Short mmCIF file of C-alpha atoms in Angstrom, two decimals:
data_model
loop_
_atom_site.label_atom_id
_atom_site.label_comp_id
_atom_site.label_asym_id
_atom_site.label_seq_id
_atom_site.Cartn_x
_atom_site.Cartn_y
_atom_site.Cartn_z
CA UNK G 1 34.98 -88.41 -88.11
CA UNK G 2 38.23 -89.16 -86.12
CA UNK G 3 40.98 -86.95 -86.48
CA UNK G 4 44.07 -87.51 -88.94
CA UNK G 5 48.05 -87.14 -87.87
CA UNK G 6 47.98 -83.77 -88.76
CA UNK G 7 45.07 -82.51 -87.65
CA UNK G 8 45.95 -83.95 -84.23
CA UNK G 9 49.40 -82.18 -84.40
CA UNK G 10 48.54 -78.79 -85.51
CA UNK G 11 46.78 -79.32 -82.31
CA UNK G 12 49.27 -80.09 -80.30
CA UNK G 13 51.83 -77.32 -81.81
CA UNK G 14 50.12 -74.57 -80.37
CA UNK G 15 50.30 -75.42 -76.88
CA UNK G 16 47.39 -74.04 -75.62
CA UNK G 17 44.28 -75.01 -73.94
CA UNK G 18 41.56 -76.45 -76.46
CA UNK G 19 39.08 -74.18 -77.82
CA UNK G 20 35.41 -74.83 -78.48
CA UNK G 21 36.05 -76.28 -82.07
CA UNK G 22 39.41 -78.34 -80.76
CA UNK G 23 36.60 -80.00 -77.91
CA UNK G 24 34.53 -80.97 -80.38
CA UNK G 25 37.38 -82.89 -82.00
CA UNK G 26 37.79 -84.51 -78.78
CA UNK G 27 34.33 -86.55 -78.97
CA UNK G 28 35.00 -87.62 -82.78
CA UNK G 29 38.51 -89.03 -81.55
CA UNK G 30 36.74 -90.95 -79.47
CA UNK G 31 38.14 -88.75 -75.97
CA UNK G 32 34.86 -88.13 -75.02
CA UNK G 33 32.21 -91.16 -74.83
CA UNK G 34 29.64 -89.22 -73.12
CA UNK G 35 28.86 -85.62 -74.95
CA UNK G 36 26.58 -83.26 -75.28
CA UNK G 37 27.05 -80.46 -77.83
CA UNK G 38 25.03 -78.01 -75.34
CA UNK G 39 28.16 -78.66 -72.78
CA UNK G 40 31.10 -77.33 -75.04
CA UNK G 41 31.76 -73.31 -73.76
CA UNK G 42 34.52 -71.38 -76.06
CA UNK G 43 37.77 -73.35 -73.80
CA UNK G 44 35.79 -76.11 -71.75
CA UNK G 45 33.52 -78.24 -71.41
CA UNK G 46 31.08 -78.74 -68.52
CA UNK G 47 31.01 -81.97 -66.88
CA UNK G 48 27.05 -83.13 -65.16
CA UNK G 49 27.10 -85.10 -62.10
CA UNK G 50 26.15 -88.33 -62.08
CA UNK G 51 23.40 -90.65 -60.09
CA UNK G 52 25.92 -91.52 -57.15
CA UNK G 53 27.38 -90.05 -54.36
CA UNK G 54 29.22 -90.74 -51.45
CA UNK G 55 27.99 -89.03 -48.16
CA UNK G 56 29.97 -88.49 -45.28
CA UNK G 57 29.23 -89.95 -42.10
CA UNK G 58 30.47 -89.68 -38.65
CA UNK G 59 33.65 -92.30 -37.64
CA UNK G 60 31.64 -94.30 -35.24
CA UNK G 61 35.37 -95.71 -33.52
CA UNK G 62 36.55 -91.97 -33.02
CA UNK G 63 40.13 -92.51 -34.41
CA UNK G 64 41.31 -90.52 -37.28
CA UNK G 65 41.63 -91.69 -40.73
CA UNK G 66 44.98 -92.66 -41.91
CA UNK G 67 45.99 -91.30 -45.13
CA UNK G 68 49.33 -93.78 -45.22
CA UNK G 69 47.55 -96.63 -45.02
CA UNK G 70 45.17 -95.30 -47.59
CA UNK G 71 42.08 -96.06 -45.13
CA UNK G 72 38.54 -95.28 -46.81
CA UNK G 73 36.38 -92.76 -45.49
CA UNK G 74 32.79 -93.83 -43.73
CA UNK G 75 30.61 -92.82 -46.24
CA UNK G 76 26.84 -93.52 -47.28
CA UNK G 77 25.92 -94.37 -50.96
CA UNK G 78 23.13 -92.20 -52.43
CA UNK G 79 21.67 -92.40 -55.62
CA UNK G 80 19.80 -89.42 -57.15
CA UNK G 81 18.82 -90.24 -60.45
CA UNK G 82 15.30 -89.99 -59.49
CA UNK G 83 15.10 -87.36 -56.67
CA UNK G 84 17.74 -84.66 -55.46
CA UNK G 85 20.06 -84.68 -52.45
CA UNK G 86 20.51 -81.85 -50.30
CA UNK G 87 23.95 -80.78 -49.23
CA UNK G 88 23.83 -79.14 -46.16
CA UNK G 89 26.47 -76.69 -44.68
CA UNK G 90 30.14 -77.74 -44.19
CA UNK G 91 29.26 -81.16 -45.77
CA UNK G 92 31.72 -83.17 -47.71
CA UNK G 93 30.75 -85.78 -50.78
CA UNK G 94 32.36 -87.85 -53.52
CA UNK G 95 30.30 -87.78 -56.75
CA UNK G 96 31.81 -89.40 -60.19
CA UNK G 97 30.47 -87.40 -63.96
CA UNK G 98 27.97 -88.44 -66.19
CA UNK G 99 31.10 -88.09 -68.74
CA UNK G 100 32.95 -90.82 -69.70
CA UNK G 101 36.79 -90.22 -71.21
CA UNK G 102 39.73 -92.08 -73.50
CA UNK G 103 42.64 -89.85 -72.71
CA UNK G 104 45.35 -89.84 -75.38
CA UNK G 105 48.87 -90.16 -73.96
CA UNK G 106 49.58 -86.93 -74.93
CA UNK G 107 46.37 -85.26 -73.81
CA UNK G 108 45.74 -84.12 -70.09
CA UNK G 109 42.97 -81.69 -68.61
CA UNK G 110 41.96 -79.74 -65.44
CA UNK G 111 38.44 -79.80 -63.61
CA UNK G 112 37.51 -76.41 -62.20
CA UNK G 113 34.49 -75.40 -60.84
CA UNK G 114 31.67 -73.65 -62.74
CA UNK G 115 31.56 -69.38 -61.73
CA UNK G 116 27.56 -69.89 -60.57
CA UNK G 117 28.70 -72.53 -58.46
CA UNK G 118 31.69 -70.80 -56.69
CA UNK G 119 28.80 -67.74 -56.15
CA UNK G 120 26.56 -70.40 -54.16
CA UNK G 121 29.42 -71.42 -52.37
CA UNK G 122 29.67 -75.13 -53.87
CA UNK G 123 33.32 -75.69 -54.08
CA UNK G 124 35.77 -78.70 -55.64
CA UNK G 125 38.63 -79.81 -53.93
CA UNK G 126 42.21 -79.16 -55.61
CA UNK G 127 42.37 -82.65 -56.52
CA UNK G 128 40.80 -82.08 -60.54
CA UNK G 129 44.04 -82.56 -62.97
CA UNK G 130 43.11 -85.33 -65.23
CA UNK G 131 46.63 -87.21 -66.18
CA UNK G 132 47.45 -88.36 -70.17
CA UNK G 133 45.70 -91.64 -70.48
CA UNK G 134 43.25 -91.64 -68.02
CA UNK G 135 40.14 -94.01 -68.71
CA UNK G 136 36.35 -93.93 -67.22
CA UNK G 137 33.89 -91.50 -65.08
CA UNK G 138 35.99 -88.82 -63.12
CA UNK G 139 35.62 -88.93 -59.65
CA UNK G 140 34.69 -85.27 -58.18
CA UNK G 141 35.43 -84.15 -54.40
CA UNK G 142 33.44 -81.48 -53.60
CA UNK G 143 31.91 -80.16 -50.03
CA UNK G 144 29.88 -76.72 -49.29
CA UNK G 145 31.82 -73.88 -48.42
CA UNK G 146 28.22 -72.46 -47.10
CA UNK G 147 27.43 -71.63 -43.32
CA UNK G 148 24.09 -71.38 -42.79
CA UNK G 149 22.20 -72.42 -46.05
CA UNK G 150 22.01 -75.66 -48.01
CA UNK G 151 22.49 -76.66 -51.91
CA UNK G 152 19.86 -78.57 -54.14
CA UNK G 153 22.38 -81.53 -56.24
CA UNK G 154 20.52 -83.02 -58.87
CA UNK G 155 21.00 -85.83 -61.12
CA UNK G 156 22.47 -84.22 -64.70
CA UNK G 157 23.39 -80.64 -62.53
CA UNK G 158 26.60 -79.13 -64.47
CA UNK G 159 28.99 -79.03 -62.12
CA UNK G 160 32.37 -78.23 -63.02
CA UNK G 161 33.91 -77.37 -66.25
CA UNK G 162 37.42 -79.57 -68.00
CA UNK G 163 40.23 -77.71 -69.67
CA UNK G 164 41.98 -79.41 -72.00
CA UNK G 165 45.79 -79.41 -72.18
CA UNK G 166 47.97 -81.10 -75.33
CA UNK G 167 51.16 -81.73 -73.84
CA UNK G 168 54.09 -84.14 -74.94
CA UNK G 169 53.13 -88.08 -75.20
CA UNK G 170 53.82 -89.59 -72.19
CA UNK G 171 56.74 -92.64 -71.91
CA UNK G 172 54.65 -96.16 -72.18
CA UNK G 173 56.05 -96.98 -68.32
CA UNK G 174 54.78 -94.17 -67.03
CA UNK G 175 51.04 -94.31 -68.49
CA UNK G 176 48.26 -93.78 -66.38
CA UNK G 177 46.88 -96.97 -67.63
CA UNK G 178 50.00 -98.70 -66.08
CA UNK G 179 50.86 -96.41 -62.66
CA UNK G 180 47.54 -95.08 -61.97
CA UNK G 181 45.07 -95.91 -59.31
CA UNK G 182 42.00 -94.24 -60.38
CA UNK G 183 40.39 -95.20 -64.10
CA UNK G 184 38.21 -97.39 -65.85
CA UNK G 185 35.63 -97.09 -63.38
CA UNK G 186 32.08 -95.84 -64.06
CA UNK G 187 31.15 -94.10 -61.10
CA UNK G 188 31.98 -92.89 -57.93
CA UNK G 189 35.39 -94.13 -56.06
CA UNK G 190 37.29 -93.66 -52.35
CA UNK G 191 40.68 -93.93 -52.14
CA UNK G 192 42.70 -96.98 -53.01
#
């Protein structure tokens, strides 16, 4: 059952993250597309990985990659829905969430990584603020922080938890769904 006006701003008068129960709201209003109830923790939700990544590979022409000219990185396409990848030491992947999301323009939300996955030494890149009105899969940049041992990713692994932040509505012109680059994708994406 979708939320009403009020509902929505009592919400959004406290100014705090989103509690288990306020979550939950976020799949009837129609935030969340993919949910499990399982997923919801007391201020988060945990996000699964989904059946692609992006691998890594070596620049075969030597020359660095240009962030300015928004260059892609070499990168192999792996899908583990059917059997798990192996992330060694020191290696870097893109991988996109099972979750799919409707941001409201007055809703925004930060991935962070899970405890148990900080303790194996699987880390996320700073790069996990969801913006007001974002649309799709989230795109996840994460590499091993490990030296000398290697990490078992499986299709459906939690890995990462959201917080959810109610914050002013954002202006029409400056919508995600107008100035962003990233969003209503389904999977995994580089750099655009």
């Amino acid at each position: 059952m979708p939320l009403n006006h009020c509902q929505i701003q009592a919400l959004l008068d406290k100014g705090l993250v989103y509690n288990q129960q306020e979550v939950q709201h976020l799949h009837d209003a129609g935030v969340i597309l993919k949910y499990e109830h399982r997923a919801v923790n007391p201020a988060s939700l945990d996000i699964h990985l989904g059946k692609t990544i992006l691998i890594e590979r070596h620049n075969e022409n030597g020359r660095p990659i240009s962030y300015r000219k928004r260059e892609k990185l070499p990168m192999t396409e792996v899908d583990i829905t059917n059997r798990p990848y192996v992330l060694r030491a020191g290696e870097f992947i893109l991988a996109h969430s099972i979750e799919v999301f409707d941001f409201p323009s007055d809703l925004g939300a930060l991935l962070r990584i899970k405890s148990s996955q900080g303790r194996i030494g699987f880390e996320h890149l700073d790069a996990g603020w969801v913006d007001p009105d974002f649309a799709g899969s989230l795109t996840l940049e994460y590499k091993s922080m490990l030296q000398f041992n290697s990490i078992e990713l499986m299709y459906g692994d939690p890995i990462g938890q959201l917080v959810f932040w109610p914050c002013d509505e954002v202006p029409a012109e400056f919508s995600y769904k107008k100035v962003g680059r990233y969003g209503g994708h389904a999977g995994v994406e580089q750099i655009k």
